[in-house]
Amino acid sequence: MEADNLQNDPKILMQLAKSGDAEAFGRLYELYFIPVFRYIYFRVKDKEETNDLTQTVFLKVFCSLPNFKGQNKSPLAYFFTVSRNTVIDHWRAKKEIRLDDPESVFEKIPDKANSPLELAEKKEASQAVHRAIQELTDIQQEVIVLKFINDMPNKDIAKLMGKTEEAVRQLQCRALKALQQILKNQELI
Amino acid sequence: MNNQNDKKIEEIIEKTLEYIDSGKTPAEIFDLFPKNQETVKEILTAVSLLRKEGKSIVPSRELFRQTMDKIASNVTNEFNPRYHYMEEVQGRPSLKKINNITKIHDLMTINWKIWAPVGIVAVVALAIIGSYQFGTKTPQAPVTGETPQVPVVQETPGSPIVSQELPLVAVTKPATGNVDDAVNAILAGISDDQALFDDAAKDAELVAADSQAISDFGQSYNENEF
């Protein structure tokens, strides 16, 4: 049981992957593929671009494994740092922050709603949430996505964003307060 | 008043987030704020909506597989159709197949800076040596039997007589066995002797002339005259 836990420890997996263990990297890939995809999706708001960028992130991480240093560094933070830089590079290349149409975004999201009414309600709620997130400042969007979409601990968010944990907490408070107001205005809460 | 309210909301949010991080359930958190349940409810609903929205974003299995394949093709020798055509295209002409041409090409492109000056210097050196060896030796003219030139004495008034002597060349004609040729040769020898005698006579005349000039000079000077 303990050995199994050790085998799933991202830090150990990262070290194994660094020494050329393809299976360990496969396990990391399974662990972080969805969080990385979600983070990128909420940053670029386009599923096709998200697909490309997610692939880019994993290839980048794989190629940079020999350069990964430190037992102290969280592999999740490392993956998100690469993701963040990839998104920034993508924006630089596009020279614009894409404000996608939530309608088209939603259509690409798989949904398991049973009835057309449920589907319509979910669609509306999702659109409203996306609109609300987009009304936040860029830094607020990032902190909200990392905290509530990716469930990252404040310690990792602070490292990733180059801020103190206290600064991250304050950012989260302000972002959540703004979001609460926006959702309230949209009568979602 | 509004600022105070804002500050209060911020405090509630901060506390709520702390409780969320510490692993408390929404119901527990809700109970912890009996006076601000409305605000807490809004915050918890917003957080719930965000989390729900996040969970609805799922990458496709196809993308998962594609990415895995890309990573695998980066590190293993697995078959990758992207590069397969390179192995299939065998008939395309390539410089590498023509070994001699490539060798010459390599030699010319790699060493020409060294070999070209060396070659030029070698050619120039050979040309100089060749000119010294063969250029100074002119081919000898065949003997024609012409009589050698007799030394000519040029006499100009008021200037010393200069005798321009040509180098003596012994000209011998090969014997032909013909009497006429022999007679001609003897006559030519006589004429040569005659020329020599004439030269000797001229020299004697010159000596006499000199003697006469000295004598005339002696007569023009009388030591008793003064």
XYZ file of C-alpha atoms in Angstrom:
415
model
C 0.000 0.000 0.000
C 2.792 2.374 1.006
C 4.818 1.331 -1.997
C 1.825 2.123 -4.190
C 1.558 5.592 -2.662
C 5.250 6.162 -3.264
C 4.794 5.124 -6.863
C 2.090 7.783 -7.216
C 4.060 10.543 -5.493
C 4.539 13.196 -8.191
C 7.990 14.133 -6.882
C 9.214 10.556 -7.079
C 7.538 10.125 -10.461
C 9.278 13.261 -11.693
C 12.672 11.982 -10.571
C 12.015 8.619 -12.192
C 10.884 10.311 -15.399
C 13.998 12.453 -15.316
C 16.140 9.328 -15.176
C 14.375 8.003 -18.264
C 11.457 6.033 -16.818
C 8.778 6.396 -19.509
C 6.152 4.735 -17.319
C 6.677 7.343 -14.601
C 6.179 10.112 -17.109
C 3.046 8.356 -18.311
C 1.720 8.447 -14.757
C 2.498 12.151 -14.444
C 0.812 12.669 -17.754
C -2.339 10.992 -16.453
C -2.222 13.057 -13.263
C -1.723 16.453 -14.845
C -3.269 16.226 -18.271
C -6.749 17.352 -17.206
C -5.624 20.174 -14.840
C -3.294 21.538 -17.482
C -5.994 21.297 -20.129
C -8.500 23.113 -17.922
C -6.079 25.860 -17.024
C -5.214 26.470 -20.677
C -8.843 26.257 -21.710
C -9.879 29.009 -19.309
C -6.958 31.161 -20.400
C -7.350 30.913 -24.174
C -11.105 30.179 -24.444
C -10.723 28.099 -27.585
C -10.765 24.340 -27.580
C -8.651 23.806 -30.691
C -5.970 26.121 -29.387
C -6.263 24.457 -25.998
C -5.608 21.076 -27.619
C -2.507 22.363 -29.377
C -1.172 24.188 -26.345
C -1.769 21.217 -24.032
C 0.256 19.025 -26.359
C 2.942 21.684 -26.484
C 3.096 21.848 -22.696
C 3.608 18.110 -22.285
C 6.208 17.985 -25.026
C 8.004 20.929 -23.453
C 7.965 19.313 -20.021
C 9.170 16.042 -21.454
C 12.017 17.707 -23.322
C 13.001 19.763 -20.295
C 12.978 16.854 -17.845
C 16.788 16.709 -17.685
C 16.740 20.356 -16.558
C 14.182 19.783 -13.806
C 15.963 20.468 -10.552
C 15.128 20.166 -6.946
C 13.280 17.790 -4.755
C 11.523 20.778 -3.197
C 9.827 21.992 -6.317
C 6.317 20.719 -6.809
C 5.872 18.925 -10.142
C 2.372 20.415 -10.382
C 3.825 23.911 -10.048
C 6.401 22.991 -12.672
C 3.725 21.819 -15.101
C 1.689 24.960 -14.483
C 4.705 27.197 -14.901
C 5.304 25.653 -18.310
C 1.572 25.980 -19.092
C 1.515 29.611 -18.044
C 4.568 30.442 -20.137
C 3.106 28.585 -23.097
C -0.120 30.573 -22.840
C 1.831 33.834 -22.585
C 3.884 32.862 -25.640
C 0.658 32.045 -27.444
C -0.788 35.447 -26.641
C 2.388 37.153 -27.706
C 2.274 35.290 -30.989
C -1.330 36.280 -31.518
C -0.733 39.756 -30.123
C -4.187 39.775 -28.690
C -6.110 38.318 -25.798
C -8.835 36.280 -27.326
C -12.296 37.044 -26.075
C -14.105 34.082 -27.430
C -17.791 33.717 -27.950
C -19.006 31.623 -25.020
C -21.635 30.129 -27.298
C -19.050 28.441 -29.491
C -17.012 27.441 -26.453
C -19.910 25.735 -24.839
C -20.753 23.718 -27.929
C -17.384 22.079 -27.761
C -17.775 20.968 -24.180
C -19.100 17.441 -23.762
C -22.292 17.373 -21.789
C -24.186 14.562 -20.189
C -27.456 16.397 -19.663
C -30.447 14.188 -20.101
C -33.224 16.501 -21.211
C -33.170 19.496 -23.568
C -34.356 21.679 -20.675
C -31.435 20.599 -18.482
C -29.086 21.113 -21.380
C -30.409 24.641 -21.923
C -30.080 25.489 -18.222
C -26.523 24.189 -18.083
C -25.658 26.041 -21.230
C -26.979 29.284 -19.810
C -25.192 28.835 -16.493
C -21.934 27.979 -18.193
C -22.155 31.021 -20.451
C -22.818 33.233 -17.456
C -19.849 31.865 -15.535
C -17.568 32.347 -18.544
C -18.824 35.889 -18.993
C -18.296 36.590 -15.323
C -14.727 35.281 -15.393
C -13.985 37.361 -18.456
C -15.132 40.499 -16.701
C -12.358 40.096 -14.144
C -8.908 41.541 -14.630
C -6.316 39.264 -16.170
C -4.538 38.583 -12.890
C -7.864 37.957 -11.113
C -8.874 35.506 -13.853
C -5.633 33.638 -13.411
C -5.896 33.394 -9.661
C -9.526 32.242 -9.853
C -8.763 29.600 -12.485
C -5.801 28.262 -10.526
C -7.683 28.257 -7.234
C -11.158 27.049 -8.135
C -10.868 25.401 -11.535
C -7.545 23.667 -10.886
C -7.812 23.399 -7.084
C -4.231 24.452 -6.610
C -2.982 25.254 -3.105
C -2.103 28.876 -2.398
C 1.530 27.938 -1.870
C 1.844 26.658 -5.439
C -0.145 29.580 -6.861
C 2.181 31.987 -5.067
C 5.239 30.268 -6.513
C 3.724 30.136 -9.954
C 2.717 33.786 -9.997
C 5.814 35.011 -8.224
C 3.857 36.460 -5.314
C 3.601 35.877 -1.582
C 0.842 33.654 -0.234
C -0.673 36.658 1.505
C -0.782 38.601 -1.764
C -2.415 35.614 -3.449
C -5.066 35.403 -0.676
C -5.885 39.081 -1.078
C -6.113 38.688 -4.830
C -8.483 35.759 -4.387
C -10.680 37.751 -1.998
C -10.995 40.676 -4.367
C -11.559 38.426 -7.364
C -14.227 36.424 -5.558
C -15.930 39.556 -4.366
C -16.028 40.937 -7.900
C -17.263 37.625 -9.226
C -19.945 37.425 -6.565
C -21.215 40.842 -7.632
C -21.210 39.932 -11.332
C -23.042 36.651 -10.755
C -25.512 38.406 -8.483
C -26.238 40.925 -11.208
C -26.820 38.063 -13.618
C -29.206 36.533 -11.068
C -27.186 33.335 -10.939
C -26.784 33.524 -7.187
C -20.602 53.063 5.335
C -20.117 51.475 1.922
C -16.395 51.055 2.595
C -17.129 49.411 5.903
C -19.548 47.073 4.214
C -16.969 46.213 1.544
C -14.368 45.526 4.200
C -16.783 43.321 6.051
C -17.582 41.320 2.917
C -13.862 40.917 2.228
C -13.340 39.612 5.749
C -16.169 37.121 5.330
C -14.749 35.946 1.993
C -11.282 35.594 3.487
C -12.603 33.538 6.381
C -14.759 31.443 4.069
C -11.757 30.674 1.852
C -9.727 29.716 4.901
C -12.424 27.289 5.957
C -12.646 25.873 2.441
C -8.865 25.337 2.431
C -9.003 23.700 5.843
C -11.445 21.142 4.420
C -14.699 22.244 6.031
C -17.914 21.377 4.207
C -20.197 24.152 2.905
C -22.767 23.288 5.562
C -20.201 23.663 8.346
C -19.012 26.988 6.941
C -22.584 28.175 6.593
C -23.185 27.462 10.267
C -20.092 29.414 11.262
C -21.595 32.698 10.014
C -25.062 32.973 11.593
C -25.274 36.761 10.999
C -23.982 36.784 7.414
C -25.500 33.676 6.012
C -26.751 35.452 2.888
C -23.247 36.635 1.914
C -21.694 33.279 2.740
C -24.327 31.531 0.659
C -23.480 33.731 -2.343
C -19.774 33.085 -1.976
C -20.195 29.352 -1.624
C -22.521 29.274 -4.632
C -20.012 31.226 -6.717
C -17.232 28.835 -5.713
C -19.461 25.867 -6.454
C -20.332 27.238 -9.910
C -16.668 27.773 -10.707
C -15.734 24.273 -9.627
C -18.641 22.785 -11.530
C -17.658 24.709 -14.638
C -14.046 23.599 -14.254
C -15.050 19.955 -13.978
C -17.143 20.174 -17.119
C -14.020 20.984 -19.099
C -12.594 17.616 -20.039
C -10.112 16.968 -22.800
C -11.052 14.366 -25.356
C -9.549 10.896 -25.253
C -8.309 11.516 -28.782
C -6.198 14.454 -27.616
C -4.882 12.379 -24.728
C -3.826 9.630 -27.150
C -2.399 12.051 -29.726
C -0.259 13.810 -27.145
C 0.970 10.488 -25.799
C 1.878 9.396 -29.326
C 3.761 12.600 -29.950
C 5.776 12.179 -26.783
C 6.457 8.538 -27.614
C 7.617 9.380 -31.130
C 9.975 11.930 -29.627
C 11.853 9.391 -27.543
C 11.545 6.007 -29.139
C 12.283 4.456 -32.492
C 8.655 3.733 -33.012
C 7.299 4.022 -36.510
C 6.237 7.566 -37.268
C 4.339 8.052 -40.524
C 5.400 11.690 -40.623
C 8.977 10.681 -41.482
C 8.228 7.446 -43.298
C 8.327 9.002 -46.769
C 12.004 9.786 -46.302
C 12.826 6.082 -46.252
C 10.522 5.305 -49.138
C 11.935 7.864 -51.487
C 14.902 5.891 -52.786
C 14.749 6.783 -56.474
C 15.292 10.456 -56.047
C 18.687 11.457 -57.472
C 21.110 12.506 -54.863
C 24.649 13.815 -55.042
C 25.629 11.311 -52.391
C 25.044 8.459 -54.798
C 27.618 9.752 -57.289
C 30.680 9.092 -55.203
C 33.372 10.350 -57.569
C 31.645 13.599 -58.206
C 31.071 14.127 -54.534
C 34.715 13.327 -53.799
C 35.914 15.829 -56.366
C 33.349 18.272 -55.139
C 34.509 17.786 -51.565
C 38.135 18.187 -52.565
C 37.451 21.339 -54.492
C 35.237 22.868 -51.928
C 37.221 21.935 -48.867
C 40.915 22.283 -50.023
C 40.847 24.710 -52.872
C 42.216 27.528 -50.771
C 45.317 25.457 -50.129
C 45.674 23.582 -53.374
C 45.022 26.434 -55.809
C 47.974 28.661 -54.680
C 50.264 25.610 -54.449
C 49.353 24.643 -57.998
C 49.944 28.151 -59.331
C 53.371 28.356 -57.635
C 54.333 24.945 -59.030
C 53.392 25.947 -62.592
C 55.348 29.213 -62.377
C 58.428 27.409 -60.984
C 58.330 24.843 -63.786
C 58.031 27.610 -66.384
C 61.104 29.434 -64.981
C 63.211 26.256 -64.845
C 62.159 25.356 -68.358
C 63.104 28.754 -69.733
C 66.603 28.519 -68.157
C 67.129 24.998 -69.412
C 65.985 25.386 -72.991
C 65.548 29.077 -73.741
C 69.303 30.113 -73.691
C 70.589 27.332 -75.994
C 69.853 28.355 -79.579
C 70.244 25.677 -82.181
C 73.569 25.820 -84.172
C 73.337 26.801 -87.776
C 74.721 24.239 -90.166
C 78.062 24.984 -91.858
C 77.443 26.560 -95.269
C 81.028 27.088 -96.519
C 80.808 30.847 -96.648
C 84.060 32.674 -96.176
C 84.581 34.134 -92.761
C 84.450 37.837 -92.439
C 87.796 39.576 -92.576
C 88.483 42.039 -89.804
C 87.549 45.494 -90.932
C 89.741 48.459 -90.109
C 87.910 51.718 -89.922
C 89.998 54.791 -90.454
C 88.566 58.101 -89.497
C 90.525 61.358 -89.588
C 91.563 62.678 -86.180
C 90.616 59.636 -84.316
C 92.594 56.577 -83.439
C 92.231 53.682 -85.706
C 90.119 50.980 -84.195
C 90.479 47.519 -85.361
C 87.305 45.493 -85.073
C 88.312 41.955 -85.065
C 85.840 39.228 -85.522
C 86.454 36.034 -83.658
C 88.525 33.656 -85.673
C 86.544 30.694 -86.645
C 88.239 27.756 -88.174
C 86.158 26.880 -91.077
C 86.907 23.592 -92.604
C 85.028 22.169 -95.377
C 84.599 18.502 -95.532
C 86.529 16.894 -98.382
C 84.363 16.013 -101.261
C 87.031 14.312 -103.408
C 86.299 16.717 -106.283
C 89.301 18.477 -107.900
C 87.397 21.692 -108.555
C 86.380 21.912 -104.910
C 89.969 21.403 -103.863
C 91.155 24.161 -106.250
C 88.462 26.510 -104.984
C 89.509 25.832 -101.430
C 93.171 26.577 -102.215
C 92.230 29.815 -103.994
C 90.086 30.848 -101.033
C 93.038 30.213 -98.733
C 95.257 32.340 -100.986
C 92.774 35.196 -100.946
C 92.752 34.986 -97.165
C 96.520 35.221 -97.133
C 96.389 38.191 -99.497
C 94.012 39.977 -97.162
C 96.364 39.362 -94.285
C 99.264 40.765 -96.270
C 97.237 43.844 -97.118
C 96.533 44.407 -93.439
C 100.213 44.098 -92.628
C 101.087 46.626 -95.347
C 98.533 49.087 -93.943
C 99.976 48.680 -90.485
C 103.464 49.434 -91.859
C 102.108 52.548 -93.546
C 100.620 53.674 -90.284
C 103.894 53.178 -88.457
C 105.694 55.185 -91.171
C 103.155 57.942 -90.909
C 103.665 58.130 -87.189
C 107.426 58.319 -87.607
C 107.055 61.152 -90.151
C 104.790 63.086 -87.742
C 107.333 62.804 -84.946
C 110.124 63.963 -87.213
C 108.030 66.982 -88.370
C 107.423 67.912 -84.761
C 111.202 67.764 -84.088
C 111.872 70.123 -86.969
C 109.356 72.703 -85.930
C 111.046 73.189 -82.546
C 114.496 75.018 -82.466
C 116.006 75.318 -79.047
C 118.444 78.057 -80.127
C 115.698 80.212 -81.489
C 115.050 81.840 -78.096
